[in-house]
PDB file of C-alpha atoms in Angstrom:
ATOM      1  CA  MET Y  43    -196.957 226.808 190.650  1.00 88.00           C
ATOM      2  CA  ASN Y  44    -198.854 224.237 193.650  1.00 95.00           C
ATOM      3  CA  ILE Y  45    -202.084 225.400 194.086  1.00 97.00           C
ATOM      4  CA  ILE Y  46    -204.496 224.084 197.274  1.00 97.00           C
ATOM      5  CA  LYS Y  47    -207.141 225.314 199.203  1.00 96.00           C
ATOM      6  CA  THR Y  48    -206.760 224.697 202.320  1.00 96.00           C
ATOM      7  CA  LEU Y  49    -203.703 224.758 205.262  1.00 96.00           C
ATOM      8  CA  ASP Y  50    -204.592 221.394 206.349  1.00 94.00           C
ATOM      9  CA  GLN Y  51    -202.296 220.263 202.875  1.00 96.00           C
ATOM     10  CA  LEU Y  52    -199.497 222.145 203.730  1.00 96.00           C
ATOM     11  CA  PRO Y  53    -196.607 219.279 203.337  1.00 92.00           C
ATOM     12  CA  GLU Y  54    -196.237 217.827 206.303  1.00 91.00           C
ATOM     13  CA  LYS Y  55    -192.061 217.071 206.191  1.00 90.00           C
ATOM     14  CA  ARG Y  56    -191.089 219.984 204.050  1.00 95.00           C
ATOM     15  CA  PRO Y  57    -190.481 224.111 206.443  1.00 97.00           C
ATOM     16  CA  VAL Y  58    -193.347 225.768 205.580  1.00 98.00           C
ATOM     17  CA  VAL Y  59    -192.808 229.388 205.601  1.00 98.00           C
ATOM     18  CA  LEU Y  60    -195.784 231.421 205.465  1.00 98.00           C
ATOM     19  CA  ALA Y  61    -196.986 235.284 203.694  1.00 98.00           C
ATOM     20  CA  PHE Y  62    -200.805 236.244 204.362  1.00 98.00           C
ATOM     21  CA  GLY Y  63    -202.740 238.633 202.871  1.00 97.00           C
ATOM     22  CA  PHE Y  64    -205.130 239.169 200.951  1.00 96.00           C
ATOM     23  CA  PHE Y  65    -202.607 240.924 198.009  1.00 98.00           C
ATOM     24  CA  ASP Y  66    -204.836 242.360 196.103  1.00 97.00           C
ATOM     25  CA  GLY Y  67    -202.417 244.078 193.006  1.00 98.00           C
ATOM     26  CA  VAL Y  68    -199.908 243.259 194.579  1.00 98.00           C
ATOM     27  CA  HIS Y  69    -198.469 246.167 194.812  1.00 98.00           C
ATOM     28  CA  ARG Y  70    -195.171 247.023 195.888  1.00 98.00           C
ATOM     29  CA  GLY Y  71    -196.419 246.707 200.162  1.00 98.00           C
ATOM     30  CA  HIS Y  72    -197.411 243.392 198.974  1.00 98.00           C
ATOM     31  CA  GLN Y  73    -193.946 242.575 197.559  1.00 98.00           C
ATOM     32  CA  ALA Y  74    -192.275 244.105 200.570  1.00 98.00           C
ATOM     33  CA  VAL Y  75    -194.070 241.196 202.489  1.00 98.00           C
ATOM     34  CA  LEU Y  76    -194.134 238.656 199.702  1.00 98.00           C
ATOM     35  CA  GLN Y  77    -190.350 239.189 199.798  1.00 98.00           C
ATOM     36  CA  ALA Y  78    -189.799 239.210 203.092  1.00 98.00           C
ATOM     37  CA  CYS Y  79    -191.732 235.848 203.286  1.00 98.00           C
ATOM     38  CA  LEU Y  80    -189.160 234.868 200.694  1.00 98.00           C
ATOM     39  CA  ARG Y  81    -185.547 235.542 202.123  1.00 98.00           C
ATOM     40  CA  LEU Y  82    -186.685 233.494 205.583  1.00 98.00           C
ATOM     41  CA  ALA Y  83    -188.024 230.447 203.515  1.00 98.00           C
ATOM     42  CA  ARG Y  84    -184.051 230.367 202.363  1.00 98.00           C
ATOM     43  CA  GLU Y  85    -182.679 231.375 205.616  1.00 98.00           C
ATOM     44  CA  LYS Y  86    -185.071 228.030 207.221  1.00 97.00           C
ATOM     45  CA  LYS Y  87    -184.482 226.257 203.755  1.00 97.00           C
ATOM     46  CA  ALA Y  88    -187.819 225.954 203.651  1.00 98.00           C
ATOM     47  CA  MET Y  89    -190.962 226.170 201.081  1.00 97.00           C
ATOM     48  CA  PRO Y  90    -192.090 229.656 201.250  1.00 98.00           C
ATOM     49  CA  ALA Y  91    -195.879 229.802 200.516  1.00 98.00           C
ATOM     50  CA  ALA Y  92    -198.280 232.654 200.116  1.00 98.00           C
ATOM     51  CA  VAL Y  93    -201.526 232.840 201.830  1.00 98.00           C
ATOM     52  CA  THR Y  94    -204.396 234.516 199.416  1.00 98.00           C
ATOM     53  CA  PHE Y  95    -208.204 234.587 199.716  1.00 95.00           C
ATOM     54  CA  TYR Y  96    -211.077 234.384 197.349  1.00 93.00           C
ATOM     55  CA  PRO Y  97    -212.936 235.816 197.207  1.00 92.00           C
ATOM     56  CA  HIS Y  98    -212.665 238.934 198.637  1.00 91.00           C
ATOM     57  CA  PRO Y  99    -214.139 238.617 202.462  1.00 91.00           C
ATOM     58  CA  LEU Y 100    -216.279 242.009 202.551  1.00 89.00           C
ATOM     59  CA  THR Y 101    -218.216 240.062 199.599  1.00 91.00           C
ATOM     60  CA  VAL Y 102    -219.519 237.238 202.206  1.00 92.00           C
ATOM     61  CA  LEU Y 103    -220.017 239.252 205.137  1.00 89.00           C
ATOM     62  CA  LEU Y 104    -222.080 242.178 202.661  1.00 89.00           C
ATOM     63  CA  PRO Y 105    -223.287 240.340 199.915  1.00 88.00           C
ATOM     64  CA  SER Y 106    -224.472 243.059 198.478  1.00 86.00           C
ATOM     65  CA  ALA Y 107    -221.337 244.468 198.233  1.00 83.00           C
ATOM     66  CA  SER Y 108    -219.493 244.817 194.932  1.00 82.00           C
ATOM     67  CA  ILE Y 109    -215.559 244.585 195.193  1.00 87.00           C
ATOM     68  CA  GLN Y 110    -213.405 246.047 192.633  1.00 93.00           C
ATOM     69  CA  LEU Y 111    -210.500 244.315 192.099  1.00 96.00           C
ATOM     70  CA  LEU Y 112    -206.599 245.202 190.662  1.00 98.00           C
ATOM     71  CA  LEU Y 113    -206.221 241.423 190.116  1.00 96.00           C
ATOM     72  CA  SER Y 114    -207.839 238.313 189.119  1.00 93.00           C
ATOM     73  CA  GLU Y 115    -207.101 234.918 190.339  1.00 93.00           C
ATOM     74  CA  SER Y 116    -204.689 233.480 187.902  1.00 93.00           C
ATOM     75  CA  GLU Y 117    -202.586 237.521 187.096  1.00 95.00           C
ATOM     76  CA  LYS Y 118    -202.193 236.897 191.506  1.00 97.00           C
ATOM     77  CA  GLU Y 119    -200.962 233.827 190.635  1.00 97.00           C
ATOM     78  CA  GLU Y 120    -198.838 233.900 187.610  1.00 96.00           C
ATOM     79  CA  LEU Y 121    -197.152 236.994 189.672  1.00 98.00           C
ATOM     80  CA  PHE Y 122    -196.219 234.564 192.865  1.00 98.00           C
ATOM     81  CA  LYS Y 123    -195.331 232.320 190.362  1.00 98.00           C
ATOM     82  CA  GLN Y 124    -192.554 235.322 189.042  1.00 97.00           C
ATOM     83  CA  MET Y 125    -191.689 236.185 192.304  1.00 98.00           C
ATOM     84  CA  GLY Y 126    -190.370 232.604 193.363  1.00 97.00           C
ATOM     85  CA  PHE Y 127    -193.381 230.717 195.086  1.00 97.00           C
ATOM     86  CA  GLU Y 128    -193.456 227.213 195.094  1.00 90.00           C
ATOM     87  CA  THR Y 129    -197.034 227.348 196.864  1.00 97.00           C
ATOM     88  CA  THR Y 130    -200.117 229.686 197.181  1.00 98.00           C
ATOM     89  CA  VAL Y 131    -202.648 229.065 199.482  1.00 98.00           C
ATOM     90  CA  VAL Y 132    -206.090 229.950 198.515  1.00 98.00           C
ATOM     91  CA  ILE Y 133    -208.769 229.596 201.056  1.00 97.00           C
ATOM     92  CA  ASN Y 134    -212.478 230.521 200.314  1.00 96.00           C
ATOM     93  CA  PRO Y 135    -213.271 232.548 203.852  1.00 95.00           C
ATOM     94  CA  THR Y 136    -216.896 231.410 204.722  1.00 95.00           C
ATOM     95  CA  GLU Y 137    -219.569 232.584 207.074  1.00 94.00           C
ATOM     96  CA  GLY Y 138    -218.002 229.902 209.884  1.00 95.00           C
ATOM     97  CA  PHE Y 139    -213.788 230.975 208.509  1.00 95.00           C
ATOM     98  CA  LEU Y 140    -214.436 234.832 209.127  1.00 95.00           C
ATOM     99  CA  GLY Y 141    -216.644 234.301 212.269  1.00 95.00           C
ATOM    100  CA  GLN Y 142    -214.144 232.184 214.070  1.00 97.00           C
ATOM    101  CA  SER Y 143    -212.703 234.300 217.002  1.00 97.00           C
ATOM    102  CA  ALA Y 144    -208.920 234.971 216.434  1.00 97.00           C
ATOM    103  CA  GLY Y 145    -207.750 232.618 219.628  1.00 97.00           C
ATOM    104  CA  ARG Y 146    -209.205 229.235 217.050  1.00 97.00           C
ATOM    105  CA  PHE Y 147    -207.532 230.577 213.894  1.00 97.00           C
ATOM    106  CA  LEU Y 148    -204.083 231.013 215.640  1.00 98.00           C
ATOM    107  CA  GLN Y 149    -205.118 227.493 217.088  1.00 97.00           C
ATOM    108  CA  SER Y 150    -205.491 226.354 213.593  1.00 96.00           C
ATOM    109  CA  LEU Y 151    -201.882 227.391 212.374  1.00 97.00           C
ATOM    110  CA  SER Y 152    -199.987 226.238 215.421  1.00 96.00           C
ATOM    111  CA  ARG Y 153    -201.256 222.404 214.560  1.00 96.00           C
ATOM    112  CA  ILE Y 154    -199.625 222.611 211.452  1.00 96.00           C
ATOM    113  CA  THR Y 155    -196.097 220.792 212.277  1.00 95.00           C
ATOM    114  CA  SER Y 156    -194.159 222.060 208.926  1.00 96.00           C
ATOM    115  CA  LEU Y 157    -194.393 225.585 210.129  1.00 98.00           C
ATOM    116  CA  CYS Y 158    -191.658 227.538 210.615  1.00 98.00           C
ATOM    117  CA  GLY Y 159    -192.517 230.771 209.690  1.00 98.00           C
ATOM    118  CA  ILE Y 160    -195.012 234.066 208.730  1.00 98.00           C
ATOM    119  CA  VAL Y 161    -194.615 236.882 207.522  1.00 98.00           C
ATOM    120  CA  THR Y 162    -197.510 240.066 207.167  1.00 98.00           C
ATOM    121  CA  GLY Y 163    -197.627 243.118 206.940  1.00 97.00           C
ATOM    122  CA  GLU Y 164    -198.195 245.428 210.066  1.00 96.00           C
ATOM    123  CA  ASN Y 165    -201.877 245.822 209.388  1.00 96.00           C
ATOM    124  CA  PHE Y 166    -202.836 242.249 208.717  1.00 96.00           C
ATOM    125  CA  THR Y 167    -206.298 240.970 210.740  1.00 96.00           C
ATOM    126  CA  PHE Y 168    -207.768 238.091 211.642  1.00 96.00           C
ATOM    127  CA  GLY Y 169    -210.956 236.499 213.727  1.00 96.00           C
ATOM    128  CA  LYS Y 170    -213.964 237.744 213.763  1.00 95.00           C
ATOM    129  CA  ASN Y 171    -214.642 241.585 213.956  1.00 93.00           C
ATOM    130  CA  ALA Y 172    -211.058 241.451 212.763  1.00 93.00           C
ATOM    131  CA  GLU Y 173    -210.287 240.769 216.299  1.00 96.00           C
ATOM    132  CA  GLY Y 174    -206.511 239.824 216.132  1.00 97.00           C
ATOM    133  CA  ASN Y 175    -203.820 241.928 214.430  1.00 97.00           C
ATOM    134  CA  ALA Y 176    -199.866 241.169 213.989  1.00 96.00           C
ATOM    135  CA  GLU Y 177    -198.717 241.989 217.706  1.00 96.00           C
ATOM    136  CA  LEU Y 178    -201.285 239.499 219.068  1.00 97.00           C
ATOM    137  CA  LEU Y 179    -199.655 236.947 216.236  1.00 98.00           C
ATOM    138  CA  ASN Y 180    -196.571 237.287 217.450  1.00 97.00           C
ATOM    139  CA  SER Y 181    -196.931 237.077 221.340  1.00 97.00           C
ATOM    140  CA  TYR Y 182    -198.987 233.836 220.492  1.00 98.00           C
ATOM    141  CA  PHE Y 183    -196.082 232.730 218.350  1.00 97.00           C
ATOM    142  CA  LEU Y 184    -193.331 233.939 220.970  1.00 95.00           C
ATOM    143  CA  ASP Y 185    -191.798 230.203 222.488  1.00 93.00           C
ATOM    144  CA  LYS Y 186    -193.586 228.239 219.941  1.00 95.00           C
ATOM    145  CA  GLY Y 187    -190.497 227.237 217.345  1.00 94.00           C
ATOM    146  CA  VAL Y 188    -192.386 230.056 215.205  1.00 98.00           C
ATOM    147  CA  PHE Y 189    -190.488 233.134 213.728  1.00 98.00           C
ATOM    148  CA  ILE Y 190    -192.525 236.042 212.939  1.00 98.00           C
ATOM    149  CA  GLN Y 191    -191.968 238.835 210.698  1.00 98.00           C
ATOM    150  CA  ILE Y 192    -194.126 242.089 210.788  1.00 98.00           C
ATOM    151  CA  VAL Y 193    -193.411 243.633 207.434  1.00 98.00           C
ATOM    152  CA  LYS Y 194    -193.904 247.820 208.077  1.00 97.00           C
ATOM    153  CA  LEU Y 195    -196.735 249.552 205.975  1.00 97.00           C
ATOM    154  CA  GLU Y 196    -194.740 250.962 202.179  1.00 97.00           C
ATOM    155  CA  LYS Y 197    -195.609 254.326 202.295  1.00 97.00           C
ATOM    156  CA  ALA Y 198    -194.727 257.137 198.478  1.00 97.00           C
ATOM    157  CA  GLU Y 199    -196.206 260.153 198.205  1.00 96.00           C
ATOM    158  CA  GLY Y 200    -197.482 261.359 201.565  1.00 95.00           C
ATOM    159  CA  GLY Y 201    -199.533 257.954 202.137  1.00 97.00           C
ATOM    160  CA  VAL Y 202    -199.603 254.589 202.945  1.00 98.00           C
ATOM    161  CA  ILE Y 203    -199.594 252.374 199.797  1.00 98.00           C
ATOM    162  CA  SER Y 204    -202.689 249.913 199.710  1.00 98.00           C
ATOM    163  CA  SER Y 205    -205.266 248.369 197.306  1.00 97.00           C
ATOM    164  CA  THR Y 206    -207.941 250.824 198.371  1.00 96.00           C
ATOM    165  CA  ARG Y 207    -205.529 254.005 197.531  1.00 98.00           C
ATOM    166  CA  ILE Y 208    -204.834 252.381 193.431  1.00 98.00           C
ATOM    167  CA  ARG Y 209    -208.212 251.892 193.099  1.00 98.00           C
ATOM    168  CA  LYS Y 210    -209.444 255.151 193.800  1.00 98.00           C
ATOM    169  CA  CYS Y 211    -206.148 256.499 191.790  1.00 98.00           C
ATOM    170  CA  ILE Y 212    -207.339 254.395 188.879  1.00 98.00           C
ATOM    171  CA  LEU Y 213    -210.556 255.648 188.740  1.00 98.00           C
ATOM    172  CA  GLN Y 214    -209.750 258.974 188.300  1.00 98.00           C
ATOM    173  CA  GLY Y 215    -208.377 258.194 185.521  1.00 98.00           C
ATOM    174  CA  ASP Y 216    -204.935 258.504 187.075  1.00 98.00           C
ATOM    175  CA  VAL Y 217    -202.626 255.130 185.642  1.00 98.00           C
ATOM    176  CA  LYS Y 218    -199.567 256.646 185.896  1.00 98.00           C
ATOM    177  CA  LYS Y 219    -199.600 256.930 189.958  1.00 98.00           C
ATOM    178  CA  ALA Y 220    -201.809 254.103 190.221  1.00 98.00           C
ATOM    179  CA  GLY Y 221    -198.375 252.037 188.185  1.00 98.00           C
ATOM    180  CA  TYR Y 222    -195.502 253.877 190.795  1.00 98.00           C
ATOM    181  CA  PHE Y 223    -197.615 252.515 193.602  1.00 98.00           C
ATOM    182  CA  LEU Y 224    -198.764 248.306 191.883  1.00 98.00           C
ATOM    183  CA  GLY Y 225    -194.399 248.671 190.638  1.00 98.00           C
ATOM    184  CA  ARG Y 226    -195.547 247.968 186.818  1.00 98.00           C
ATOM    185  CA  PRO Y 227    -198.405 249.386 184.519  1.00 98.00           C
ATOM    186  CA  TYR Y 228    -201.763 248.849 184.980  1.00 98.00           C
ATOM    187  CA  ARG Y 229    -202.525 245.734 183.382  1.00 97.00           C
ATOM    188  CA  ILE Y 230    -206.215 244.654 181.722  1.00 96.00           C
ATOM    189  CA  CYS Y 231    -207.035 241.320 180.334  1.00 93.00           C
ATOM    190  CA  GLY Y 232    -210.209 240.703 178.196  1.00 89.00           C
ATOM    191  CA  ASP Y 233    -212.443 239.423 175.244  1.00 87.00           C
ATOM    192  CA  ILE Y 234    -212.831 241.124 172.195  1.00 85.00           C
ATOM    193  CA  ILE Y 235    -215.982 242.488 171.606  1.00 78.00           C
ATOM    194  CA  HIS Y 236    -218.052 243.801 168.208  1.00 64.00           C
ATOM    195  CA  GLY Y 237    -218.318 248.179 168.879  1.00 50.00           C
ATOM    196  CA  PHE Y 238    -220.799 250.452 166.292  1.00 40.00           C
ATOM    197  CA  ARG Y 239    -217.684 249.918 164.032  1.00 46.00           C
ATOM    198  CA  ARG Y 240    -217.340 254.072 164.041  1.00 45.00           C
ATOM    199  CA  GLY Y 241    -213.391 253.873 164.166  1.00 47.00           C
ATOM    200  CA  THR Y 242    -213.461 252.002 160.999  1.00 47.00           C
ATOM    201  CA  GLU Y 243    -216.143 253.300 158.863  1.00 45.00           C
ATOM    202  CA  VAL Y 244    -216.620 257.269 159.891  1.00 45.00           C
ATOM    203  CA  LEU Y 245    -213.025 257.673 161.538  1.00 52.00           C
ATOM    204  CA  GLY Y 246    -211.115 255.753 159.674  1.00 57.00           C
ATOM    205  CA  PHE Y 247    -209.441 254.019 163.315  1.00 74.00           C
ATOM    206  CA  PRO Y 248    -209.886 251.093 163.178  1.00 78.00           C
ATOM    207  CA  THR Y 249    -210.444 249.855 167.215  1.00 84.00           C
ATOM    208  CA  ALA Y 250    -210.779 247.467 169.268  1.00 86.00           C
ATOM    209  CA  ASN Y 251    -213.372 247.546 171.517  1.00 89.00           C
ATOM    210  CA  LEU Y 252    -212.400 245.244 175.584  1.00 92.00           C
ATOM    211  CA  LYS Y 253    -214.741 243.659 177.409  1.00 90.00           C
ATOM    212  CA  PRO Y 254    -212.779 243.316 180.604  1.00 89.00           C
ATOM    213  CA  GLU Y 255    -213.301 241.175 182.659  1.00 84.00           C
ATOM    214  CA  ARG Y 256    -215.828 241.027 186.005  1.00 81.00           C
ATOM    215  CA  GLU Y 257    -214.768 242.777 188.593  1.00 87.00           C
ATOM    216  CA  ARG Y 258    -212.295 244.591 187.574  1.00 94.00           C
ATOM    217  CA  VAL Y 259    -211.590 248.343 188.417  1.00 97.00           C
ATOM    218  CA  VAL Y 260    -211.669 250.429 184.993  1.00 97.00           C
ATOM    219  CA  PRO Y 261    -209.365 253.386 184.373  1.00 98.00           C
ATOM    220  CA  GLY Y 262    -212.375 256.977 184.777  1.00 97.00           C
ATOM    221  CA  ASP Y 263    -213.666 258.567 181.269  1.00 97.00           C
ATOM    222  CA  GLY Y 264    -211.404 259.695 179.541  1.00 97.00           C
ATOM    223  CA  VAL Y 265    -208.334 259.633 176.610  1.00 98.00           C
ATOM    224  CA  TYR Y 266    -204.814 257.286 177.801  1.00 98.00           C
ATOM    225  CA  ALA Y 267    -201.824 256.061 176.508  1.00 98.00           C
ATOM    226  CA  THR Y 268    -201.828 252.115 176.989  1.00 98.00           C
ATOM    227  CA  ARG Y 269    -199.773 249.040 175.444  1.00 98.00           C
ATOM    228  CA  ALA Y 270    -201.356 246.101 173.884  1.00 94.00           C
ATOM    229  CA  PHE Y 271    -199.742 242.756 175.016  1.00 93.00           C
ATOM    230  CA  ILE Y 272    -201.798 240.093 171.490  1.00 89.00           C
ATOM    231  CA  ARG Y 273    -200.702 236.968 170.250  1.00 83.00           C
ATOM    232  CA  GLY Y 274    -197.450 237.175 173.313  1.00 84.00           C
ATOM    233  CA  ARG Y 275    -196.765 240.559 171.004  1.00 89.00           C
ATOM    234  CA  GLN Y 276    -197.211 244.347 172.700  1.00 94.00           C
ATOM    235  CA  TYR Y 277    -198.281 247.648 169.795  1.00 93.00           C
ATOM    236  CA  PRO Y 278    -198.429 250.700 171.309  1.00 96.00           C
ATOM    237  CA  SER Y 279    -202.018 252.299 171.385  1.00 95.00           C
ATOM    238  CA  VAL Y 280    -203.985 254.834 172.766  1.00 96.00           C
ATOM    239  CA  THR Y 281    -207.449 253.931 174.252  1.00 96.00           C
ATOM    240  CA  ASN Y 282    -210.765 255.430 175.014  1.00 95.00           C
ATOM    241  CA  VAL Y 283    -212.606 255.358 177.898  1.00 96.00           C
ATOM    242  CA  GLY Y 284    -216.634 255.924 178.312  1.00 95.00           C
ATOM    243  CA  THR Y 285    -220.089 256.386 176.227  1.00 90.00           C
ATOM    244  CA  ASN Y 286    -217.797 258.604 173.077  1.00 82.00           C
ATOM    245  CA  PRO Y 287    -220.659 262.094 174.256  1.00 80.00           C
ATOM    246  CA  THR Y 288    -219.833 263.002 170.543  1.00 76.00           C
ATOM    247  CA  PHE Y 289    -222.596 260.215 169.533  1.00 75.00           C
ATOM    248  CA  GLY Y 290    -224.154 259.929 172.712  1.00 73.00           C
ATOM    249  CA  ASN Y 291    -223.440 256.153 173.343  1.00 76.00           C
ATOM    250  CA  LYS Y 292    -225.496 254.896 175.927  1.00 73.00           C
ATOM    251  CA  GLU Y 293    -222.833 252.241 177.358  1.00 85.00           C
ATOM    252  CA  ARG Y 294    -219.786 252.838 178.450  1.00 90.00           C
ATOM    253  CA  SER Y 295    -216.852 251.548 176.228  1.00 91.00           C
ATOM    254  CA  ILE Y 296    -213.464 250.746 175.580  1.00 94.00           C
ATOM    255  CA  GLU Y 297    -212.192 251.536 172.627  1.00 92.00           C
ATOM    256  CA  THR Y 298    -208.010 251.085 170.784  1.00 93.00           C
ATOM    257  CA  PHE Y 299    -206.721 252.370 168.353  1.00 92.00           C
ATOM    258  CA  ILE Y 300    -203.729 249.955 168.088  1.00 91.00           C
ATOM    259  CA  PHE Y 301    -200.856 251.552 166.026  1.00 90.00           C
ATOM    260  CA  SER Y 302    -199.509 249.745 162.856  1.00 84.00           C
ATOM    261  CA  PHE Y 303    -201.713 246.943 163.237  1.00 81.00           C
ATOM    262  CA  ASP Y 304    -204.381 245.977 160.896  1.00 75.00           C
ATOM    263  CA  GLU Y 305    -205.086 241.819 161.873  1.00 73.00           C
ATOM    264  CA  ARG Y 306    -207.796 240.483 163.153  1.00 71.00           C
ATOM    265  CA  ILE Y 307    -208.039 239.141 166.515  1.00 73.00           C
ATOM    266  CA  TYR Y 308    -211.667 239.023 167.672  1.00 69.00           C
ATOM    267  CA  ASP Y 309    -210.251 235.375 169.430  1.00 70.00           C
ATOM    268  CA  ALA Y 310    -206.381 236.254 169.696  1.00 71.00           C
ATOM    269  CA  PRO Y 311    -205.815 236.662 173.903  1.00 79.00           C
ATOM    270  CA  PHE Y 312    -206.329 240.033 174.525  1.00 89.00           C
ATOM    271  CA  ALA Y 313    -204.591 242.605 177.716  1.00 94.00           C
ATOM    272  CA  LEU Y 314    -204.749 246.331 178.207  1.00 96.00           C
ATOM    273  CA  GLU Y 315    -201.680 248.019 180.202  1.00 98.00           C
ATOM    274  CA  TRP Y 316    -202.711 251.574 180.937  1.00 98.00           C
ATOM    275  CA  ILE Y 317    -199.420 253.811 181.058  1.00 98.00           C
ATOM    276  CA  GLU Y 318    -201.136 257.651 181.028  1.00 98.00           C
ATOM    277  CA  LYS Y 319    -204.301 260.104 180.868  1.00 98.00           C
ATOM    278  CA  ILE Y 320    -204.283 262.269 177.766  1.00 98.00           C
ATOM    279  CA  ARG Y 321    -207.034 264.190 178.731  1.00 98.00           C
ATOM    280  CA  GLU Y 322    -210.705 264.018 179.801  1.00 97.00           C
ATOM    281  CA  GLU Y 323    -213.198 262.346 177.124  1.00 94.00           C
ATOM    282  CA  LYS Y 324    -215.415 264.812 176.172  1.00 92.00           C
ATOM    283  CA  LYS Y 325    -218.539 265.658 172.601  1.00 89.00           C
ATOM    284  CA  PHE Y 326    -217.280 267.182 169.535  1.00 91.00           C
ATOM    285  CA  PRO Y 327    -219.746 269.610 167.345  1.00 90.00           C
ATOM    286  CA  ASP Y 328    -218.414 267.398 164.547  1.00 88.00           C
ATOM    287  CA  ILE Y 329    -216.895 264.229 163.348  1.00 86.00           C
ATOM    288  CA  GLU Y 330    -214.130 265.836 161.451  1.00 90.00           C
ATOM    289  CA  ALA Y 331    -212.757 267.957 165.087  1.00 92.00           C
ATOM    290  CA  LEU Y 332    -213.272 264.418 166.733  1.00 90.00           C
ATOM    291  CA  ARG Y 333    -210.699 263.155 163.801  1.00 89.00           C
ATOM    292  CA  ARG Y 334    -208.580 265.010 164.667  1.00 93.00           C
ATOM    293  CA  GLN Y 335    -209.036 265.462 167.663  1.00 94.00           C
ATOM    294  CA  ILE Y 336    -207.462 261.249 167.483  1.00 92.00           C
ATOM    295  CA  GLU Y 337    -204.584 262.375 165.494  1.00 93.00           C
ATOM    296  CA  GLU Y 338    -203.789 264.843 168.321  1.00 96.00           C
ATOM    297  CA  ASP Y 339    -204.400 262.375 171.111  1.00 96.00           C
ATOM    298  CA  ILE Y 340    -202.052 259.596 169.023  1.00 95.00           C
ATOM    299  CA  LYS Y 341    -199.425 261.931 168.680  1.00 97.00           C
ATOM    300  CA  ARG Y 342    -199.606 262.339 172.459  1.00 98.00           C
ATOM    301  CA  ALA Y 343    -199.545 258.725 172.891  1.00 98.00           C
ATOM    302  CA  LYS Y 344    -196.753 258.590 170.411  1.00 96.00           C
ATOM    303  CA  GLN Y 345    -194.709 260.989 173.049  1.00 98.00           C
ATOM    304  CA  ILE Y 346    -195.894 258.878 175.991  1.00 98.00           C
ATOM    305  CA  LEU Y 347    -195.105 255.546 175.241  1.00 98.00           C
ATOM    306  CA  GLU Y 348    -191.902 256.577 173.155  1.00 96.00           C
ATOM    307  CA  VAL Y 349    -192.600 255.268 169.904  1.00 90.00           C
TER     308      VAL Y 349
END
């Protein structure tokens, strides 16, 4: 995968088709845009390139804004690569870039001599105050030899599939629906950190405590059937998100019990796929009641994960 930072770095002699979008999550709607770009590139015998932005433009316009993301930049780029993209353009959306007029942005695109096609969703906007839209993009390039393809928004379960809708599902704990909209289970990568050791020493269920990457959406409090990925292998697991009210913790934690696993993993890459919520987090009257509930949670997780 070739990662470049500006449109000026695109090859001058090889035709190129661009797919524009922030693409957070690379969900089913994004996939429709990206697949359309790949098809058009094949038709034009051109190079497909995904054009995205980092950081989120809203954090530049409103520095106090906190945007939780569905993917890290490296994960997004890896998904582009898996789909068949050779190049990703990651634009830094500075105040100057975001403040330029729609007309100036279109002019900058028209100066790309190798450009032969642009694909984007029908809700694509650009220029200061989002004054440019897909219709303006199409009309501007109508007689300039650049094919414009506008992809309709993907809909499911009574609404448009969007990153915002998926974030809401995850925060509400509906990771199963989020996975349906994404086209794959929601996944979080991070580091294993030392926890309170209650899982091992008190409950008899050793757990791995995940510290997720910054700015990532973490599912709402509760107990989930999950899959853990360690050193290239996957393991069925059950994960608790919350403050462990039985013990009265003050900070939220993500604790995962991995089935049939007994290895040291503090230095190993760790990822979790969130499959389905089992129950809400709750306070138990004593340790024994909590231990019995964990055993039931494990049984339920095994049913969901079919292990």
